[in-house]
mmCIF file of C-alpha atoms in Angstrom:
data_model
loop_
_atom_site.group_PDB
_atom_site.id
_atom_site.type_symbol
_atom_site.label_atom_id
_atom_site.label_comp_id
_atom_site.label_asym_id
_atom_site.label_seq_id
_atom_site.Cartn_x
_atom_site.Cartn_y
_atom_site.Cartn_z
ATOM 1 C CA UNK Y 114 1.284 -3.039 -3.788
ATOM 2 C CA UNK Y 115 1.115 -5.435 -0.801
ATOM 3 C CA UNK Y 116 4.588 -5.117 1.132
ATOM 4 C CA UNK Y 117 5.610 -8.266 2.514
ATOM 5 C CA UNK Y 118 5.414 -8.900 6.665
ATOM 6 C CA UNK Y 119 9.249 -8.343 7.755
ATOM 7 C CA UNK Y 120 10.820 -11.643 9.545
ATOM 8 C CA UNK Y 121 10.345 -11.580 13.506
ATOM 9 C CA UNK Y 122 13.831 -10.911 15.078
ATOM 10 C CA UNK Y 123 14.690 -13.612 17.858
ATOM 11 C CA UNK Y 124 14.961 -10.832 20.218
ATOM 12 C CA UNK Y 125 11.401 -9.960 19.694
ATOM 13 C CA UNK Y 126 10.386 -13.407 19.526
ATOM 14 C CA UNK Y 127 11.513 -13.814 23.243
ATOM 15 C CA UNK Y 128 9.148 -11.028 24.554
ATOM 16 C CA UNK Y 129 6.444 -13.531 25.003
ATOM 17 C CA UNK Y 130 7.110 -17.130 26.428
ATOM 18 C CA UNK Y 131 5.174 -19.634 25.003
ATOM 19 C CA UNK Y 132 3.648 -20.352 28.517
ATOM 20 C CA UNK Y 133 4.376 -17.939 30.651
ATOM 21 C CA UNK Y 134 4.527 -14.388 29.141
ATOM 22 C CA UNK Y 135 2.404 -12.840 32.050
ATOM 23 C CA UNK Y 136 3.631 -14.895 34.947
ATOM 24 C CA UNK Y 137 7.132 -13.740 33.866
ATOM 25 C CA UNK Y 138 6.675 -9.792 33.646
ATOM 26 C CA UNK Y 139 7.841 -9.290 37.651
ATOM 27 C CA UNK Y 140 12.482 -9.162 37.805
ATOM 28 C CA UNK Y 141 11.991 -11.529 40.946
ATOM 29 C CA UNK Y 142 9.460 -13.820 40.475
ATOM 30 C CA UNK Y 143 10.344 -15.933 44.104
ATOM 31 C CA UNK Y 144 7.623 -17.826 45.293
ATOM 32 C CA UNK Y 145 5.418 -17.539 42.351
ATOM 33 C CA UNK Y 146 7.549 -19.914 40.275
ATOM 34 C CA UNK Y 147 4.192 -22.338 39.510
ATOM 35 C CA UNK Y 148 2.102 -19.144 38.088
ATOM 36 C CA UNK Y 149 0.793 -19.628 34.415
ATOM 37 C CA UNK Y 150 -1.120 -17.437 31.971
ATOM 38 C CA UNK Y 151 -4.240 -19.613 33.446
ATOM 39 C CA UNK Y 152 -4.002 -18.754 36.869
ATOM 40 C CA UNK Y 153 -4.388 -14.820 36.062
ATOM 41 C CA UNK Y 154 -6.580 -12.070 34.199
ATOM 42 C CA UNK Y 155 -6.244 -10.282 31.671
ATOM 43 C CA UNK Y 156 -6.930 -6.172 31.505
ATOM 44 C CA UNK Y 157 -10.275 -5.192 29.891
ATOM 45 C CA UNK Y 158 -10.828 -1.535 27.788
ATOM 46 C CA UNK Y 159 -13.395 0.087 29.267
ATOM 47 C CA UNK Y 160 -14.706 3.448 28.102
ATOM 48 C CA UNK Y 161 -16.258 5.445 30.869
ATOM 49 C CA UNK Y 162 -19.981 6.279 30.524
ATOM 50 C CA UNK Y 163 -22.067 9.267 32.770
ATOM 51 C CA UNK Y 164 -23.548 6.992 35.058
ATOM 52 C CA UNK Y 165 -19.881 4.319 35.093
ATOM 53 C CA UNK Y 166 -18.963 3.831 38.653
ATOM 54 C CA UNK Y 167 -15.110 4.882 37.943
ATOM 55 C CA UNK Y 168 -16.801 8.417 36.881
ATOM 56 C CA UNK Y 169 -19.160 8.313 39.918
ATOM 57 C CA UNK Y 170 -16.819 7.550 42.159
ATOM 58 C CA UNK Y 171 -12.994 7.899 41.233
ATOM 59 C CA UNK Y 172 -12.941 11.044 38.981
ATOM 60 C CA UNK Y 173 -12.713 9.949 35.742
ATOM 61 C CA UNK Y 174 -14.347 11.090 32.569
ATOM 62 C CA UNK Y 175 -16.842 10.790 30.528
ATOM 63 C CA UNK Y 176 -15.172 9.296 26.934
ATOM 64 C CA UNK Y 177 -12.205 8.267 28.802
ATOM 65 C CA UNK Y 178 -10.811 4.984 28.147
ATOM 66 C CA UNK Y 179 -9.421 2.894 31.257
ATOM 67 C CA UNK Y 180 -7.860 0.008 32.237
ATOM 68 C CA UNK Y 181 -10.074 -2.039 33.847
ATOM 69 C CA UNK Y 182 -7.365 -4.058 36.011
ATOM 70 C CA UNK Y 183 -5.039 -0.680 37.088
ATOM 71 C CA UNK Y 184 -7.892 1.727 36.524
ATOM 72 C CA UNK Y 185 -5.259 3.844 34.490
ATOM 73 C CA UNK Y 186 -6.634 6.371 32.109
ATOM 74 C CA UNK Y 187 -5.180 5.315 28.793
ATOM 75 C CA UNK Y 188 -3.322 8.098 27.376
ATOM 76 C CA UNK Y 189 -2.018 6.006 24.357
ATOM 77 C CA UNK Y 190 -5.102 4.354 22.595
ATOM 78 C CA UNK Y 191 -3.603 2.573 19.285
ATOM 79 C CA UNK Y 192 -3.964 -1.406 19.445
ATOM 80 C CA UNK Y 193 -2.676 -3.981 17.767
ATOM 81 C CA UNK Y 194 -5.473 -6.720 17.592
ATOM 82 C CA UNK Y 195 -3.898 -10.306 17.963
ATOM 83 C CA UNK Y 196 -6.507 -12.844 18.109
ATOM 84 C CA UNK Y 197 -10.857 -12.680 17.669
ATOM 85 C CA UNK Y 198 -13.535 -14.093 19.701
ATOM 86 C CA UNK Y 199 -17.192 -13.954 19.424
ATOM 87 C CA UNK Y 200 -18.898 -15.270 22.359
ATOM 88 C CA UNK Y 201 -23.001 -14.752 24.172
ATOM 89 C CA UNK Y 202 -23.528 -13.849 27.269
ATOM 90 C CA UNK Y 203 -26.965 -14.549 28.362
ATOM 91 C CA UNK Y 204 -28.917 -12.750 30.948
ATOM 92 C CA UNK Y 205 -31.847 -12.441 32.900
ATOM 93 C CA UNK Y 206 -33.417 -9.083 34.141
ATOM 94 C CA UNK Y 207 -34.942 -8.338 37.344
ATOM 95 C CA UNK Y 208 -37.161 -5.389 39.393
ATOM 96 C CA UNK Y 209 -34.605 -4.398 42.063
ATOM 97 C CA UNK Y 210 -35.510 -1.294 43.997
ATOM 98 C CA UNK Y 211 -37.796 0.079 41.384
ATOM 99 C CA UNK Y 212 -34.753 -0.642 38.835
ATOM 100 C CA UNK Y 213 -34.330 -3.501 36.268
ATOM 101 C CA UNK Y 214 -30.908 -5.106 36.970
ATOM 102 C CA UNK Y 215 -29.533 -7.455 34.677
ATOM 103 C CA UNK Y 216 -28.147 -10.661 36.234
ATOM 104 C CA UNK Y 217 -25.352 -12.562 34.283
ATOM 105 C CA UNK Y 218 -26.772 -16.085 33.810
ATOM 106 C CA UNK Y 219 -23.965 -18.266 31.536
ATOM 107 C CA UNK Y 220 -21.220 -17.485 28.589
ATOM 108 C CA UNK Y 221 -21.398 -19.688 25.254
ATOM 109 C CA UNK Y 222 -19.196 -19.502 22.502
ATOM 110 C CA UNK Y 223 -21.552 -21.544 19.974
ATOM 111 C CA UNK Y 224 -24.393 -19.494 18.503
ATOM 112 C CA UNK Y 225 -25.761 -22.972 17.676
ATOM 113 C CA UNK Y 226 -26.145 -23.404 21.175
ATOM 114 C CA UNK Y 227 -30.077 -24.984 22.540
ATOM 115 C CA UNK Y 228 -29.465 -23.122 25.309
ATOM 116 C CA UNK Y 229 -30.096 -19.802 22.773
ATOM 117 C CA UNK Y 230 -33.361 -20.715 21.318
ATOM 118 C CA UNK Y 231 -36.181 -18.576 22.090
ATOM 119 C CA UNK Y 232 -33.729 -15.502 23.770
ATOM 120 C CA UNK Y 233 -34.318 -12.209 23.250
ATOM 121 C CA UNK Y 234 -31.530 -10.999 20.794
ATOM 122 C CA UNK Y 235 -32.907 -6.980 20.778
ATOM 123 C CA UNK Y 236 -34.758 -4.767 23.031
ATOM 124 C CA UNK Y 237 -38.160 -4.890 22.400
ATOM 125 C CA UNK Y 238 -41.891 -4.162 23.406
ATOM 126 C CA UNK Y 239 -41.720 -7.511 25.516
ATOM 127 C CA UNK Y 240 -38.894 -6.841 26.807
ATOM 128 C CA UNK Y 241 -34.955 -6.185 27.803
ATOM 129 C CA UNK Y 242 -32.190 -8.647 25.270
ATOM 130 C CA UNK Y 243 -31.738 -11.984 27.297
ATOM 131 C CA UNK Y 244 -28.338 -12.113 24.999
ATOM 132 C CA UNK Y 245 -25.512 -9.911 24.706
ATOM 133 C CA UNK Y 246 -23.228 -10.760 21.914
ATOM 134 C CA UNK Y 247 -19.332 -9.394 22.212
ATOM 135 C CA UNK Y 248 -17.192 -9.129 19.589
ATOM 136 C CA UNK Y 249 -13.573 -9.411 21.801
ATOM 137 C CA UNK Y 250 -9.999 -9.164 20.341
ATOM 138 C CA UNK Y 251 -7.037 -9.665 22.561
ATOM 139 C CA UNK Y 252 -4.753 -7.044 21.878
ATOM 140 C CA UNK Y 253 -1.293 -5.359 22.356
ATOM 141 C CA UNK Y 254 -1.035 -1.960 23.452
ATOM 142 C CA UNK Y 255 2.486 -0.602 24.084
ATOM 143 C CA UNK Y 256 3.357 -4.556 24.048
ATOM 144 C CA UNK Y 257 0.822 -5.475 26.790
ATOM 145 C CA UNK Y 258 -1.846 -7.840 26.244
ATOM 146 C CA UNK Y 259 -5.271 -6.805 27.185
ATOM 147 C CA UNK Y 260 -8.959 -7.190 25.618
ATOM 148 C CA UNK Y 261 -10.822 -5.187 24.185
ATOM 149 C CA UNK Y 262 -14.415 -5.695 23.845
ATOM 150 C CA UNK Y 263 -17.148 -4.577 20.946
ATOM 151 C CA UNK Y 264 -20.640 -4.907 21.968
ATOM 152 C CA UNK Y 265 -24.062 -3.056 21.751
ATOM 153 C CA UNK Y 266 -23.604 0.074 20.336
ATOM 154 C CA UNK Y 267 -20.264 -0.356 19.741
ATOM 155 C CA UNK Y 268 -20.631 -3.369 17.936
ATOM 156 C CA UNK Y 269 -20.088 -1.597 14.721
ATOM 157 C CA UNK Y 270 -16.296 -0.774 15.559
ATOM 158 C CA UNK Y 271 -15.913 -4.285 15.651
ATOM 159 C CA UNK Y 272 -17.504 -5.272 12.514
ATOM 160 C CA UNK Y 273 -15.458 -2.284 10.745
ATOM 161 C CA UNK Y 274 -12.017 -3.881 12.012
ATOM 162 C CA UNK Y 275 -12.862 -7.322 10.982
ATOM 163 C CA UNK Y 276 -13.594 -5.499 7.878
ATOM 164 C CA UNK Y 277 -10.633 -3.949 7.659
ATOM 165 C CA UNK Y 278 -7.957 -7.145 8.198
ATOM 166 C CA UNK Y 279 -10.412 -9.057 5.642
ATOM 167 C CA UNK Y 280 -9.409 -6.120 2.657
ATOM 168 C CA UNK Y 281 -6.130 -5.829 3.714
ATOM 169 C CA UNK Y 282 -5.744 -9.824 2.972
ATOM 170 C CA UNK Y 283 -3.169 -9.616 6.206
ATOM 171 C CA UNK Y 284 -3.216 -11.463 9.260
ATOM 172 C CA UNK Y 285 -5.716 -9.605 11.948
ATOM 173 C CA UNK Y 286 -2.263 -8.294 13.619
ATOM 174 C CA UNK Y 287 -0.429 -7.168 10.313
ATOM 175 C CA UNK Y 288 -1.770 -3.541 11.447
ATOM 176 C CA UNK Y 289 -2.305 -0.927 13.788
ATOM 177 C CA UNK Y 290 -5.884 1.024 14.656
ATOM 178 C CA UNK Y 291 -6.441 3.098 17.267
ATOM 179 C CA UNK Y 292 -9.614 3.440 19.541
ATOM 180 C CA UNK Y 293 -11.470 6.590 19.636
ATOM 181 C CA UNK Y 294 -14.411 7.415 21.760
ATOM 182 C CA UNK Y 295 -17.556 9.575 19.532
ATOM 183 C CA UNK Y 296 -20.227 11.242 21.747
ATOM 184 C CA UNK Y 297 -23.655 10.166 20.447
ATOM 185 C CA UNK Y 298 -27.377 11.513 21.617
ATOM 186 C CA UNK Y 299 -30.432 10.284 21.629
ATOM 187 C CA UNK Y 300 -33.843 10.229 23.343
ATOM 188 C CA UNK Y 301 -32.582 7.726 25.910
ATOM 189 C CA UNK Y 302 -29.262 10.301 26.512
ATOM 190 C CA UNK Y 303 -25.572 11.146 25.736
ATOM 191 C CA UNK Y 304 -23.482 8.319 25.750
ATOM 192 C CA UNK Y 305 -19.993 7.256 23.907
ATOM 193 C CA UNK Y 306 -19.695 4.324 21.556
ATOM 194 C CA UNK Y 307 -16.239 3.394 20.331
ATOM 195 C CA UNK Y 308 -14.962 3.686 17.368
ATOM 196 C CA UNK Y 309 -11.421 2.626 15.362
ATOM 197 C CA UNK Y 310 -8.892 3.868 12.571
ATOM 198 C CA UNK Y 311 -6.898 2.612 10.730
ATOM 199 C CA UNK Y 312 -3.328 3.586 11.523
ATOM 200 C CA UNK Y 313 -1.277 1.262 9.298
ATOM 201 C CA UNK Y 314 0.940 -2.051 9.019
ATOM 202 C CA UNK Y 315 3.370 -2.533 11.697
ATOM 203 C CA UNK Y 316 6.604 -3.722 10.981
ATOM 204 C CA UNK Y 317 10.542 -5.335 13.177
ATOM 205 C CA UNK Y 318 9.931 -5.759 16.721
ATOM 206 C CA UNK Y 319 6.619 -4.651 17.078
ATOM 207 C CA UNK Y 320 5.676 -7.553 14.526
ATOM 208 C CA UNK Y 321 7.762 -9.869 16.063
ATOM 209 C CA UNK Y 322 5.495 -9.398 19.140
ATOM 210 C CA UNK Y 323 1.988 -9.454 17.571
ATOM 211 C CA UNK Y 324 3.472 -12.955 16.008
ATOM 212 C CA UNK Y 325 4.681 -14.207 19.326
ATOM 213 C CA UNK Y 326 1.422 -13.537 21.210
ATOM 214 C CA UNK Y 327 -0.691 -14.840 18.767
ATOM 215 C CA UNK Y 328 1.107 -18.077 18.918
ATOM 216 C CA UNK Y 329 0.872 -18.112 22.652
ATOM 217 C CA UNK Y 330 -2.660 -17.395 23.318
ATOM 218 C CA UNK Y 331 -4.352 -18.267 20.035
ATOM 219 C CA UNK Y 332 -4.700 -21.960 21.125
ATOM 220 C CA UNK Y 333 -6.307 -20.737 24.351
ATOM 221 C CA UNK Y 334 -8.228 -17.739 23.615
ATOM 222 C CA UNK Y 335 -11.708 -18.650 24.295
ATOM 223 C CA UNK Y 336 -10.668 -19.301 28.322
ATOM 224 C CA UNK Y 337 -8.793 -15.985 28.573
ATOM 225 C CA UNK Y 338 -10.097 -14.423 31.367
ATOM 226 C CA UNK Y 339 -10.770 -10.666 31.797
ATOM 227 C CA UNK Y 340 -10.540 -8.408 34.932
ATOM 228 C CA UNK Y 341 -13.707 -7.298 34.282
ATOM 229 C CA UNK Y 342 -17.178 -9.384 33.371
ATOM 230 C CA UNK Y 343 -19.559 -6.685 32.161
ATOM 231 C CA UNK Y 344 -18.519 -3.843 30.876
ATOM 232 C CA UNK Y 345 -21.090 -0.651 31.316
ATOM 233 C CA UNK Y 346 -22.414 0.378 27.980
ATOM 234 C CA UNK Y 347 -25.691 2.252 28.312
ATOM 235 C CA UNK Y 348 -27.716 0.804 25.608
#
């Protein structure tokens, strides 16, 4: 039996502002008055690879998942996934020091788009993929916006969350999941791909939230802008 979404509580609703939700998390926000949601960046999920520069160089680990803007280790991994994009980023790849480096070229969010035709979608015998497609959902977690970004080898997790909201006949933010990292090998090496679950329907405040957000950044999602461009997933 479906149970239905409880009513958003006008304390809740005033978490978010319609136009300022971010600009207004500081208590004294003196000389800063002007700041909007457009003039800063949003915190991207990253999960930590081998070779990721946070592990090289700042001690983290391996399967770890970390905020790309405070380079906290999330201890806390369930999401509540407000609003979907699907966007392309195109790239071009380059000998650099005896190593092909991939250099971002432009963003589209139209898979009609000319500029498309005749890319490299896979891997292959003639080469490196010329586009990366990323599945991206803004999200809550513990009430804070962020993104959190499906691509590659993880772009399975995203597929199996859209699948999810589509059989629960909900609204993408009706439930929770949580993001898990599982350790995969193959003849290229061990890496981590990510992974959700289901937790289950939220419910009050934390509704009221997911329903507030949505309405703010819905309208806007596509320019959103994320702390960080390219996030390191090995293959």
């Amino acid at each position: 039996m479906t149970k239905t979404a409880a009513k958003p509580t006008a304390a809740a609703l005033a978490t978010f502002k319609p136009k300022n939700e971010l600009a207004n998390i500081p208590a004294d926000n003196r000389g800063a008055e002007r700041v909007t949601n457009e003039d800063l960046i949003l915190p991207k999920i990253l999960l930590m690879q081998g070779l990721s520069k946070m592990v090289q160089e700042k001690g983290k680990v391996a399967g770890q998942f970390v905020n790309s803007l405070t380079e906290a280790t999330l201890e806390n991994t369930e999401f509540v996934p407000v609003v979907y994009t699907k966007f392309f980023n195109v790239v071009e790849w380059q000998m650099v020091g005896g190593k092909m480096k991939q250099n971002f070229l432009f963003r589209t969010f139209d898979p009609s788009d000319d500029r498309l035709v005749g890319k490299r979608l896979f891997n292959s015998a003639e080469g490196k993929a010329e586009v990366e497609t990323v599945m991206n959902f803004l999200s809550l977690i513990n009430g804070q916006p962020c993104i959190i970004p499906f691509s590659k080898t993880s772009t399975r997790a995203g597929q199996k969350l859209l699948t999810f909201q589509k059989l629960s006949k909900q609204a993408l933010f009706a439930n929770k999941y949580k993001l898990v990292a599982v350790k995969q090998t193959n003849d290229q090496g061990t890496f981590y791909v990510k992974d959700v679950q289901l937790v289950g329907p939220i419910a009050g405040d934390e509704l009221a939230e997911a329903e507030a957000a949505y309405s703010s950044f819905a309208p806007k999602a596509e320019v959103v802008q994320a702390a960080a461009e390219v996030e390191e997933v090995p293959f």
